[in-house]
Amino acid sequence: MDRPYVLALHGGAGTIARPLSRDARDARQAELPYHAGLRAALSSGQAVLARGGSALDAVVAAVSALEDNPLFNAGHGAVFDADARHTLDAGVMDGSTLAAGAVAGTRRVRNPVLAARELLRDGGSVLLGAEGADRYAEARGLAMVEPGYFSTPQRLAQWRRLRAQAAGATALDHDAAALADDPVPLSPEAPRFGTVGAVALDRQGHLAAATSTGGMTNKAPGRIGDTPIVGAGVYANDASCAVSCTGSGEHFIRACLAHDIHARMRYLGQAVGAAAQGAMLQSLEPLGGRGGLVALGADGSLAMPFNSQGMYRAWVREGVPQATAVFE
Ligand code: ASP
């Protein structure tokens, strides 16, 4: 018998708190396009699930919609690295087969999540990097763009502002966005992460996860975060959960965070909420990691913990209206 589908997205975590110079009404206004973008992406994924499509197709549809939205740090609107260029990472995993595909450091693939999806389908290499990933995507007939396609004036302003404050600093996208708007000093206590991701459970009971990012503002050229690393920024297994992460990627890699949640469920018998909380508190935070995640259990339970001030997120369950949120 068909089960009700579930889909959840994130559009990054961090200090999404309004700069003090803005009043609360202005801040709510400023948030509206983010909610609209999340809803549009949610609808793309939901349409797949509602017609009986797979969780895998749903997360890819939702994430590619977010990649096309310049408000989020993935695809068009990706952040700049220290060379004022863009390199993009994406990963996708199918919980029913444990097949996975990922790309890192791409420069010309319009939708990196689609290249990850192609790799997953091929079943050969799991992770392709840089020029090889671009060439692979081109050979597969995916849409290719000039690198300038990813740039937006807002991201350039973020990058310039950050460099003016501290040339070697890296920042998470939403923090850098706050910097561009307001002359607040960059604070390591105030990171914001603009990566996007999705997790889904389809009517057949299968799970999938996808994550995509431009990485961190002013990151070292060649730096790769957790996003395309299976078990760190993305993971799905029908036996437990689907997870997509956002945050300080190095910490998520070192904590094997997405897989840590799976392991807690599988080996400790925890529910997804306890497993996600436990992984954040016991595995990520001791390393100094910041950010959040969306985790969806095989039973349809959702957990969306974050240790930052907010996390852009949206979710829908079959028969229940869509919801979006930024703060607790
Ligand atoms: N996790 C991403 C990275 O480290 C950044 C983010 O979530 O915004 O590349």
Coordinates of C-alpha atoms and ligand atoms in Angstrom, one line a residue:
M1 CA 0.0 0.0 0.0
D2 CA 1.2 3.5 -0.8
R3 CA 2.5 5.6 2.1
P4 CA 2.1 9.3 2.4
Y5 CA 5.1 11.1 0.8
V6 CA 7.3 13.6 2.8
L7 CA 9.7 16.2 1.4
A8 CA 11.9 18.7 3.4
L9 CA 14.4 21.3 2.1
H10 CA 16.9 23.6 3.6
G11 CA 18.4 26.8 2.1
G12 CA 21.2 27.2 4.6
A13 CA 21.7 27.8 8.3
G14 CA 23.4 30.5 10.3
T15 CA 22.9 33.9 11.8
I16 CA 19.9 34.9 9.8
A17 CA 19.2 37.5 12.5
R18 CA 18.3 40.8 11.1
P19 CA 21.0 43.5 11.4
L20 CA 20.2 45.8 14.2
S21 CA 19.8 48.8 11.9
R22 CA 16.7 47.3 10.3
D23 CA 13.4 47.2 12.0
A24 CA 11.5 43.9 12.4
R25 CA 9.0 44.7 9.7
D26 CA 11.7 45.4 7.1
A27 CA 13.4 42.2 8.1
R28 CA 10.2 40.2 7.6
Q29 CA 9.8 41.8 4.2
A30 CA 13.4 40.9 3.3
E31 CA 12.7 37.3 4.2
L32 CA 9.7 36.9 1.9
P33 CA 11.6 36.1 -1.3
Y34 CA 13.4 33.3 0.6
H35 CA 10.1 31.8 1.7
A36 CA 8.8 32.1 -1.9
G37 CA 11.9 30.4 -3.3
L38 CA 11.7 27.6 -0.8
R39 CA 8.0 27.1 -1.6
A40 CA 8.7 27.1 -5.3
A41 CA 11.4 24.5 -4.9
L42 CA 9.2 22.4 -2.6
S43 CA 6.4 22.5 -5.2
S44 CA 8.8 21.2 -7.8
G45 CA 9.8 18.2 -5.7
Q46 CA 6.2 17.7 -4.4
A47 CA 4.9 17.5 -8.0
V48 CA 7.2 14.5 -8.5
L49 CA 6.1 12.7 -5.4
A50 CA 2.4 13.5 -6.0
R51 CA 2.4 11.7 -9.3
G52 CA 4.0 8.7 -7.7
G53 CA 7.6 9.6 -8.7
S54 CA 10.7 8.6 -6.8
A55 CA 12.3 10.3 -3.8
L56 CA 15.4 10.6 -5.9
D57 CA 13.7 12.5 -8.6
A58 CA 12.0 14.7 -6.1
V59 CA 15.1 15.8 -4.3
V60 CA 16.9 16.4 -7.6
A61 CA 13.9 18.5 -8.8
A62 CA 13.8 20.5 -5.6
V63 CA 17.6 21.1 -5.4
S64 CA 17.9 22.1 -9.0
A65 CA 15.1 24.7 -8.5
L66 CA 17.1 26.1 -5.6
E67 CA 20.3 26.1 -7.7
D68 CA 18.5 28.3 -10.2
N69 CA 17.4 30.8 -7.5
P70 CA 20.1 33.4 -7.0
L71 CA 19.1 33.9 -3.3
F72 CA 20.7 30.6 -2.4
N73 CA 24.4 29.7 -2.5
A74 CA 24.2 27.0 -5.1
G75 CA 24.2 27.2 -8.9
H76 CA 23.3 30.8 -10.1
G77 CA 24.1 33.0 -7.1
A78 CA 27.0 30.9 -5.8
V79 CA 29.6 32.6 -3.6
F80 CA 33.1 33.7 -4.9
D81 CA 36.3 31.9 -3.8
A82 CA 39.5 33.7 -3.0
D83 CA 40.3 34.0 -6.7
A84 CA 37.0 35.6 -7.4
R85 CA 35.8 32.5 -9.1
H86 CA 33.1 30.0 -8.5
T87 CA 33.5 26.3 -7.9
L88 CA 30.5 24.2 -7.1
D89 CA 29.9 21.0 -5.2
A90 CA 26.8 18.7 -5.2
G91 CA 26.0 15.2 -4.0
V92 CA 23.0 12.9 -4.2
M93 CA 22.2 9.5 -2.7
D94 CA 19.4 6.9 -3.3
G95 CA 18.4 5.2 0.0
S96 CA 16.9 2.2 -1.8
T97 CA 20.2 1.1 -3.5
L98 CA 22.8 3.1 -1.7
A99 CA 23.9 4.4 -5.1
A100 CA 25.5 7.8 -4.9
G101 CA 26.9 10.4 -7.2
A102 CA 28.8 13.7 -6.5
V103 CA 30.7 16.4 -8.2
A104 CA 33.2 18.8 -6.7
G105 CA 34.8 22.0 -7.9
T106 CA 32.8 22.2 -11.1
R107 CA 32.9 25.6 -13.0
R108 CA 30.6 25.2 -16.0
V109 CA 27.8 22.8 -15.2
R110 CA 24.6 24.9 -14.9
N111 CA 23.0 22.5 -12.3
P112 CA 25.7 20.5 -10.5
V113 CA 23.0 18.3 -8.8
L114 CA 22.1 17.0 -12.3
A115 CA 25.7 15.9 -12.9
A116 CA 25.7 14.1 -9.5
R117 CA 22.5 12.4 -10.6
E118 CA 24.1 11.3 -13.8
L119 CA 27.0 9.7 -12.0
L120 CA 24.6 8.0 -9.6
R121 CA 22.7 6.5 -12.6
D122 CA 25.9 5.4 -14.3
G123 CA 27.0 3.4 -11.2
G124 CA 30.7 3.8 -11.9
S125 CA 32.6 6.7 -10.4
V126 CA 30.9 8.1 -7.3
L127 CA 32.8 11.5 -7.1
L128 CA 34.3 13.4 -10.0
G129 CA 36.2 16.7 -9.5
A130 CA 37.0 19.9 -11.3
E131 CA 37.6 19.8 -15.1
G132 CA 36.8 16.0 -15.2
A133 CA 33.4 16.7 -13.7
D134 CA 32.7 19.5 -16.2
R135 CA 33.8 17.3 -19.1
Y136 CA 31.7 14.5 -17.9
A137 CA 28.6 16.7 -17.6
E138 CA 29.1 18.1 -21.0
A139 CA 29.5 14.7 -22.5
R140 CA 26.2 13.7 -20.9
G141 CA 24.5 16.6 -22.6
L142 CA 23.8 18.6 -19.5
A143 CA 23.4 22.4 -19.8
M144 CA 26.8 24.1 -19.6
V145 CA 27.3 27.8 -18.9
E146 CA 30.1 30.4 -18.9
P147 CA 31.4 30.8 -15.3
G148 CA 29.9 34.4 -15.2
Y149 CA 26.5 32.8 -15.1
F150 CA 26.9 32.0 -11.5
S151 CA 27.9 35.6 -10.4
T152 CA 25.5 38.1 -9.0
P153 CA 26.2 41.7 -7.9
Q154 CA 25.1 40.8 -4.3
R155 CA 27.7 37.9 -4.0
L156 CA 30.4 40.1 -5.4
A157 CA 29.6 42.8 -2.8
Q158 CA 29.7 40.2 0.0
W159 CA 33.1 39.0 -1.2
R160 CA 34.5 42.5 -1.5
R161 CA 33.3 43.4 1.9
L162 CA 34.7 40.3 3.5
R163 CA 38.1 40.8 1.7
A164 CA 38.2 44.5 2.9
Q165 CA 37.8 43.3 6.5
A166 CA 40.2 40.3 6.4
A167 CA 41.7 39.2 3.2
G168 CA 42.2 35.6 4.3
A169 CA 38.8 35.1 6.1
T170 CA 36.2 32.8 4.8
A171 CA 32.6 33.3 5.5
L172 CA 29.4 31.4 5.2
D173 CA 27.1 32.8 2.6
H174 CA 24.4 34.3 4.8
D175 CA 27.0 35.9 7.1
A176 CA 28.6 37.5 4.1
A177 CA 25.2 38.6 3.0
A178 CA 24.7 40.4 6.3
L179 CA 28.0 42.0 5.9
A180 CA 27.2 43.3 2.5
D181 CA 24.0 45.0 3.8
D182 CA 25.3 46.4 7.1
P183 CA 28.6 47.5 8.5
V184 CA 28.7 44.8 11.2
P185 CA 32.0 43.2 11.8
L186 CA 32.5 39.6 10.7
S187 CA 32.0 37.5 13.8
P188 CA 32.9 33.8 13.9
E189 CA 30.0 33.5 16.3
A190 CA 27.7 34.6 13.5
P191 CA 28.1 32.2 10.6
R192 CA 25.5 31.8 7.9
F193 CA 25.5 29.1 5.4
G194 CA 23.6 29.2 2.1
T195 CA 24.0 25.7 0.8
V196 CA 20.8 24.0 -0.3
G197 CA 19.5 20.4 0.2
A198 CA 16.5 18.1 0.2
V199 CA 15.4 14.8 1.7
A200 CA 12.4 12.9 0.5
L201 CA 10.4 9.7 1.3
D202 CA 8.3 8.5 -1.6
R203 CA 5.0 6.6 -1.6
Q204 CA 7.0 3.4 -2.2
G205 CA 8.8 4.0 1.1
H206 CA 12.1 4.9 -0.4
L207 CA 14.4 7.7 0.8
A208 CA 16.8 10.0 -1.0
A209 CA 18.9 13.0 -0.2
A210 CA 20.6 15.8 -2.3
T211 CA 22.9 18.7 -1.3
S212 CA 24.4 21.5 -3.5
T213 CA 26.6 24.5 -2.7
G214 CA 29.0 27.1 -3.9
G215 CA 30.9 26.5 -0.7
M216 CA 32.1 29.3 1.6
T217 CA 32.7 32.9 0.5
N218 CA 36.4 33.6 -0.2
K219 CA 37.3 29.9 0.3
A220 CA 40.7 28.7 -0.8
P221 CA 40.8 27.8 -4.5
G222 CA 40.3 24.1 -4.7
R223 CA 38.7 23.8 -1.3
I224 CA 35.9 21.2 -1.2
G225 CA 33.4 21.1 1.7
D226 CA 31.1 18.4 3.1
T227 CA 28.4 18.8 0.5
P228 CA 29.6 16.2 -2.1
I229 CA 31.0 13.9 0.5
V230 CA 28.8 10.9 1.0
G231 CA 28.3 10.4 4.8
A232 CA 29.3 14.0 5.6
G233 CA 26.9 16.5 3.9
V234 CA 24.6 14.0 2.2
Y235 CA 23.4 10.4 3.0
A236 CA 20.4 8.2 2.4
N237 CA 19.6 4.7 3.5
D238 CA 16.1 3.1 3.5
A239 CA 17.1 1.3 6.6
S240 CA 17.3 4.5 8.6
C241 CA 17.1 8.0 7.2
A242 CA 18.0 10.6 4.5
V243 CA 20.1 13.6 5.6
S244 CA 21.3 16.8 4.0
C245 CA 23.6 19.2 5.9
T246 CA 24.6 22.8 5.8
G247 CA 27.3 24.5 7.9
S248 CA 31.0 24.7 8.5
G249 CA 31.9 21.9 6.0
E250 CA 35.2 20.9 7.5
H251 CA 33.5 20.0 10.8
F252 CA 30.8 18.0 9.1
I253 CA 33.4 16.1 7.2
R254 CA 35.4 15.3 10.3
A255 CA 32.3 14.2 12.2
C256 CA 31.0 12.1 9.2
L257 CA 27.9 13.8 10.3
A258 CA 25.2 12.5 8.0
H259 CA 26.4 9.0 8.5
D260 CA 26.6 9.5 12.2
I261 CA 22.9 10.0 12.3
H262 CA 22.3 6.8 10.3
A263 CA 24.6 4.9 12.6
R264 CA 22.8 6.1 15.8
M265 CA 19.5 5.0 14.3
R266 CA 20.8 1.7 13.0
Y267 CA 23.1 0.6 15.9
L268 CA 21.5 2.4 18.9
G269 CA 17.9 2.0 17.7
Q270 CA 17.3 5.8 18.1
A271 CA 14.5 7.6 16.4
V272 CA 15.6 10.2 13.8
G273 CA 15.0 13.2 16.1
A274 CA 17.2 11.8 18.9
A275 CA 19.8 10.7 16.4
A276 CA 20.0 14.1 14.7
Q277 CA 20.2 15.9 18.0
G278 CA 22.7 13.5 19.4
A279 CA 24.9 13.9 16.3
M280 CA 24.8 17.7 16.5
L281 CA 25.5 17.8 20.2
Q282 CA 28.0 15.0 20.6
S283 CA 29.7 14.8 17.2
L284 CA 29.6 18.2 15.6
E285 CA 29.7 20.7 18.5
P286 CA 32.7 19.3 20.3
L287 CA 34.7 20.0 17.1
G288 CA 33.3 23.5 17.0
G289 CA 31.0 22.8 14.1
R290 CA 28.1 25.1 13.3
G291 CA 25.1 24.7 11.1
G292 CA 22.2 22.4 10.7
L293 CA 20.5 19.7 8.7
V294 CA 17.3 18.1 7.6
A295 CA 16.9 14.4 8.4
L296 CA 13.9 12.3 7.4
G297 CA 13.4 8.9 9.0
A298 CA 12.1 5.9 7.0
D299 CA 8.9 6.2 9.1
G300 CA 8.3 9.7 7.8
S301 CA 9.5 11.5 10.9
L302 CA 11.4 14.7 10.3
A303 CA 14.1 16.4 12.3
M304 CA 15.6 19.8 11.3
P305 CA 18.0 20.7 14.1
F306 CA 20.5 23.6 13.9
N307 CA 22.9 25.3 16.3
S308 CA 22.9 28.6 14.6
Q309 CA 20.2 31.3 15.0
G310 CA 18.2 30.1 12.1
M311 CA 18.0 27.8 9.2
Y312 CA 15.9 28.4 6.0
R313 CA 13.7 25.3 5.7
A314 CA 10.5 24.0 4.2
W315 CA 8.6 20.8 4.3
V316 CA 5.5 19.1 3.2
R317 CA 3.7 15.9 4.0
E318 CA 1.1 14.4 1.8
G319 CA -2.3 15.8 2.7
V320 CA -0.9 18.6 4.8
P321 CA -0.1 22.1 3.6
Q322 CA 3.4 23.2 2.9
A323 CA 5.3 25.0 5.7
T324 CA 8.4 27.2 5.7
A325 CA 10.4 28.6 8.6
V326 CA 13.7 30.4 9.4
F327 CA 13.9 30.6 13.2
E328 CA 13.0 28.1 15.9
Ligands
ASP1 N1 28.6 23.2 4.0 C1 29.0 24.1 3.0 C2 30.5 24.0 2.7 O1 31.2 23.9 3.7 C3 28.7 25.5 3.3 C4 27.3 25.8 3.6 O2 26.6 25.0 4.2 O3 26.9 26.9 3.2 O4 31.0 24.1 1.6

